Short mmCIF file of C-alpha atoms in Angstrom, two decimals:
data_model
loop_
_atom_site.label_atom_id
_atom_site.label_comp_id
_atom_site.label_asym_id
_atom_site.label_seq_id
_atom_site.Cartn_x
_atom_site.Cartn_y
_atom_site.Cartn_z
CA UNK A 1 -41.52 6.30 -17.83
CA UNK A 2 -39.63 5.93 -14.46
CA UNK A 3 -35.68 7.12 -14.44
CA UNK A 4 -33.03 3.99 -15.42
CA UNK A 5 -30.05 4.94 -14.20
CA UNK A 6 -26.92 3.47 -15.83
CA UNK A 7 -25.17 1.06 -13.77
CA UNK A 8 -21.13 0.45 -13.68
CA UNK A 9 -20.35 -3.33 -13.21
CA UNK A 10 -16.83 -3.60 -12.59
CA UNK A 11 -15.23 -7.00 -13.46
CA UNK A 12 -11.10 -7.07 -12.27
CA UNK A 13 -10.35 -10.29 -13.73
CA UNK A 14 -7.06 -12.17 -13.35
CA UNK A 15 -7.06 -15.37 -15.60
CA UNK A 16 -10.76 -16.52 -14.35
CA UNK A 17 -10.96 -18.25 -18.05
CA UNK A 18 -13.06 -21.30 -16.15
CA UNK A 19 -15.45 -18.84 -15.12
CA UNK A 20 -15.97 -15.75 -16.58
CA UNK A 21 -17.94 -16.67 -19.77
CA UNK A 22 -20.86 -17.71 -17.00
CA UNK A 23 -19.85 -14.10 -14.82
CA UNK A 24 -20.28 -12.02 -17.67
CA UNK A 25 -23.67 -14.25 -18.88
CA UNK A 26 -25.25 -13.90 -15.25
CA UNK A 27 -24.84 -9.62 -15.92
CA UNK A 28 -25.90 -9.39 -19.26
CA UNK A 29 -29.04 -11.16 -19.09
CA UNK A 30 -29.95 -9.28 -16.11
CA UNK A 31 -33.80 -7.79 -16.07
CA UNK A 32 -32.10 -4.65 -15.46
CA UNK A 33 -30.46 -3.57 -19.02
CA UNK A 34 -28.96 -0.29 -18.71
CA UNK A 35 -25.53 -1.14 -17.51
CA UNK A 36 -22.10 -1.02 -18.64
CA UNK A 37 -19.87 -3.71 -17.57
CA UNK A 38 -16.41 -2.47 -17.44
CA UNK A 39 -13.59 -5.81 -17.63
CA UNK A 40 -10.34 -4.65 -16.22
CA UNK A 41 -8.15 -7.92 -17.39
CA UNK A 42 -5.19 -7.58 -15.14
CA UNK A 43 -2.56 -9.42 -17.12
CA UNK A 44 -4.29 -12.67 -17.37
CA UNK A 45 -1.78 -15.25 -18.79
CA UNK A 46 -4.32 -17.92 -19.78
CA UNK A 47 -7.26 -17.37 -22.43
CA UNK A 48 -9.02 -14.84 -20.10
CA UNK A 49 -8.32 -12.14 -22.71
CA UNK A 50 -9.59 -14.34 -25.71
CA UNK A 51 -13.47 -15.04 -24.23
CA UNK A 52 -13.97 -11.42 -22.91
CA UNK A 53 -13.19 -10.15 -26.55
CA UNK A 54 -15.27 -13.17 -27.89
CA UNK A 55 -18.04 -11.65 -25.68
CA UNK A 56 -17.65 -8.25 -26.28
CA UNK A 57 -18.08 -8.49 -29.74
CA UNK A 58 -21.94 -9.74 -28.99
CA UNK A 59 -22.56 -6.82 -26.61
CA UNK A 60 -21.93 -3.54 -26.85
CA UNK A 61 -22.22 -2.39 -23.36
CA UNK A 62 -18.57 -4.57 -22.50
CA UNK A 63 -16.09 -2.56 -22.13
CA UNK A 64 -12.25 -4.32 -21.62
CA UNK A 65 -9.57 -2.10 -20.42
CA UNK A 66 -6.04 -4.32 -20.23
CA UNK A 67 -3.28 -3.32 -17.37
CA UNK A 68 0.26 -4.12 -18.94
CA UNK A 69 1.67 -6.30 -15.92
CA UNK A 70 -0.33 -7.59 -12.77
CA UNK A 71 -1.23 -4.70 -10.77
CA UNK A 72 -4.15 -6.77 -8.27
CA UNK A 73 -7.46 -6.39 -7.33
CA UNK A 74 -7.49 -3.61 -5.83
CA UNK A 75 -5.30 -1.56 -7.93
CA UNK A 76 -8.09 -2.94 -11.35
CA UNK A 77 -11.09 -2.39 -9.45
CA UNK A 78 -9.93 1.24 -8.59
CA UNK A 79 -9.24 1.69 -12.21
CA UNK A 80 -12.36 0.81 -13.30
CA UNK A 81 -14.56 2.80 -10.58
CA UNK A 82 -12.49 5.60 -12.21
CA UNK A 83 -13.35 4.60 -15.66
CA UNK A 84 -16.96 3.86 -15.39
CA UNK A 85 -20.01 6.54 -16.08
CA UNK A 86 -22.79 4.74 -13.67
CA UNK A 87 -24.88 7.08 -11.05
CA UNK A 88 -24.97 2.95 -9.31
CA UNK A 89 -21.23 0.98 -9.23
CA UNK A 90 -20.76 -2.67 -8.91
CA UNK A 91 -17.41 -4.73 -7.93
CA UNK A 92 -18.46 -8.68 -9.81
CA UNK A 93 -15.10 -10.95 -9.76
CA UNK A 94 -14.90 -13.40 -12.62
CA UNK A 95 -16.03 -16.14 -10.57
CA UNK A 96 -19.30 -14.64 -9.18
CA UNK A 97 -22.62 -15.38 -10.54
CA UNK A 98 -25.76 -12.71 -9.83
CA UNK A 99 -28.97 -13.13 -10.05
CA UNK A 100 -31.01 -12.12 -12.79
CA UNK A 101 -33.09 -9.80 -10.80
CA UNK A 102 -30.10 -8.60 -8.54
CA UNK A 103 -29.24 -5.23 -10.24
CA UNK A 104 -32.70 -4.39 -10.44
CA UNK A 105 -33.92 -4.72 -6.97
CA UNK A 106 -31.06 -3.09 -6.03
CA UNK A 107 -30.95 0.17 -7.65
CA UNK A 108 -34.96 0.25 -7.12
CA UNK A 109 -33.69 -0.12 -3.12
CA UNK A 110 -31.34 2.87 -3.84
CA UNK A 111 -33.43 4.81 -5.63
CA UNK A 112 -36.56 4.96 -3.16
CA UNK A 113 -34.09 4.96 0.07
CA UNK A 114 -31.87 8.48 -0.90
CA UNK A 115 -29.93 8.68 1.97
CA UNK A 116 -28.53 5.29 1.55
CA UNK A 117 -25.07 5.21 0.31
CA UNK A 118 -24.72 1.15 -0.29
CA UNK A 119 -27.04 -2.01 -0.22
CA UNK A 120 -25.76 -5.19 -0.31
CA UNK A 121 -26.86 -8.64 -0.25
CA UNK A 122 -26.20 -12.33 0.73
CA UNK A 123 -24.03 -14.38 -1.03
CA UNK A 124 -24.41 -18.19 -1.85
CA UNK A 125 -21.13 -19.31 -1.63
CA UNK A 126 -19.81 -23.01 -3.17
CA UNK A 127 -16.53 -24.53 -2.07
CA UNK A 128 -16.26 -27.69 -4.69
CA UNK A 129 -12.75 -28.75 -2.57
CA UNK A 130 -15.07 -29.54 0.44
CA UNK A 131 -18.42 -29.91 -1.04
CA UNK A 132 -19.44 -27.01 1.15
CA UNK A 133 -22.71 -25.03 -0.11
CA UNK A 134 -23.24 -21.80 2.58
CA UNK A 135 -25.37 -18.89 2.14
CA UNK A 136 -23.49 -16.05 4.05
CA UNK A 137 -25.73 -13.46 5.52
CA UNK A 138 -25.17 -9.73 6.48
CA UNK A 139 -26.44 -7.41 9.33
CA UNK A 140 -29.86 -5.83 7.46
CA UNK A 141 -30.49 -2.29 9.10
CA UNK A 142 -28.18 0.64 9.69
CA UNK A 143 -27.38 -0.36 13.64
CA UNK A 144 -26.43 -3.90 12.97
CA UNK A 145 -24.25 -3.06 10.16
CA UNK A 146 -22.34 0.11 12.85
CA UNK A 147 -22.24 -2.38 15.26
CA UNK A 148 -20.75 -5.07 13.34
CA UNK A 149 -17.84 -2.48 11.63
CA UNK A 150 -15.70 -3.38 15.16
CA UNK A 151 -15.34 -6.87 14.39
CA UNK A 152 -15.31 -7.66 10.70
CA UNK A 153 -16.34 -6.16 7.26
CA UNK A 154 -20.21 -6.34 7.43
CA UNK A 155 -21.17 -4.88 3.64
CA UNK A 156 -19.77 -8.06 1.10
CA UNK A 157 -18.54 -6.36 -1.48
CA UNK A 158 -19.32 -8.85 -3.66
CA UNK A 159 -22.82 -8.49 -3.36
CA UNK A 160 -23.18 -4.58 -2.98
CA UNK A 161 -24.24 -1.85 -4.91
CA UNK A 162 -22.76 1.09 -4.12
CA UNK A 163 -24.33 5.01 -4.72
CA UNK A 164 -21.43 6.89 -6.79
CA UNK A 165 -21.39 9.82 -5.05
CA UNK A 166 -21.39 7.55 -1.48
CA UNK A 167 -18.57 6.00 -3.01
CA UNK A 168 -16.31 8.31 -4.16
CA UNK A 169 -16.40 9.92 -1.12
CA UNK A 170 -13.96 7.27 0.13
CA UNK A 171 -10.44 6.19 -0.83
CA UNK A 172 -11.98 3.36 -2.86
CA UNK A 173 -9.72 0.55 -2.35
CA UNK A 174 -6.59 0.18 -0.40
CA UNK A 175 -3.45 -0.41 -3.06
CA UNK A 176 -0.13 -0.81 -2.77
CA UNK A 177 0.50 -0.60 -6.40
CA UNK A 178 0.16 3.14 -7.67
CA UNK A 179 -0.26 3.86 -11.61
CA UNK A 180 2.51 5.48 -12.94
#
């Protein structure tokens, strides 16, 4: 039997409660099953809180850890990078969808490419204000991606998956907020 290595989905939410039940559905039902998804609700003020216990309660790999006033993105996703147990890490906001197969093509990727720190993806993204539909692509080999760092962000976080070790070997996130 080949190695499954637990992946760390981090979800920082912030009162996504028009999204999130499908977020959380598009991670669970992944073909990939040995994750734990790790919900950082960042204060949310609408019923955020009450569907990610609802859903917790029918899967055991959720995991909700609550910040007691708004601390942002950054500051929740840091907090649950630190939190998690995953060899792989994710960073899924509440209104992202994956494909089913995502988390399993990716950590296949990672595993037979060892020297790789982070693979990403494209991203299908909908704008329902403008009735814009736009797959956004990024550079695909090492060079384009160096080459691309001058001008703009060329990994989407969104759609990486990032080696732990590759990871923490960085500040994480930029915050302003510190815990304390």
């Amino acid at each position: 039997m080949s190695e499954t290595p637990l992946v760390s989905v981090i979800l920082p939410v912030h009162n996504e409660e028009n999204y999130i039940s499908d977020a959380i559905g598009s991670l669970t039902r992944q073909y990939y099953d040995n994750i734990e998804l790790i919900i950082v609700d960042d204060y949310s003020s609408d019923k955020t809180p009450d569907i990610i216990e609802d859903l917790q309660q029918d899967d055991s790999r959720i995991r909700i850890l609550r910040n007691d006033t708004n601390m942002g993105q950054s500051f929740s996703a840091n907090r649950g990078a630190l939190d998690s147990q995953g060899k792989y890490l994710i960073f899924h906001d509440g209104d992202d969808l994956s494909t089913l197969d995502r988390i399993e093509k990716q950590v296949e990727f990672l595993k037979n490419n060892p020297d790789v720190g982070v693979v990403g993806g494209a991203t299908f993204y909908i704008n329902p204000k403008r009735d814009q539909r736009i797959i956004r692509r990024r550079p695909v080999n090492d060079n384009d991606i160096r080459k691309g760092l001058s001008r703009e962000c060329t990994i989407n976080t969104a759609a990486a998956m990032f080696r732990r070790d590759a990871l923490f070997g960085t500040r994480l996130f930029e915050s302003k907020i510190e815990e304390g």
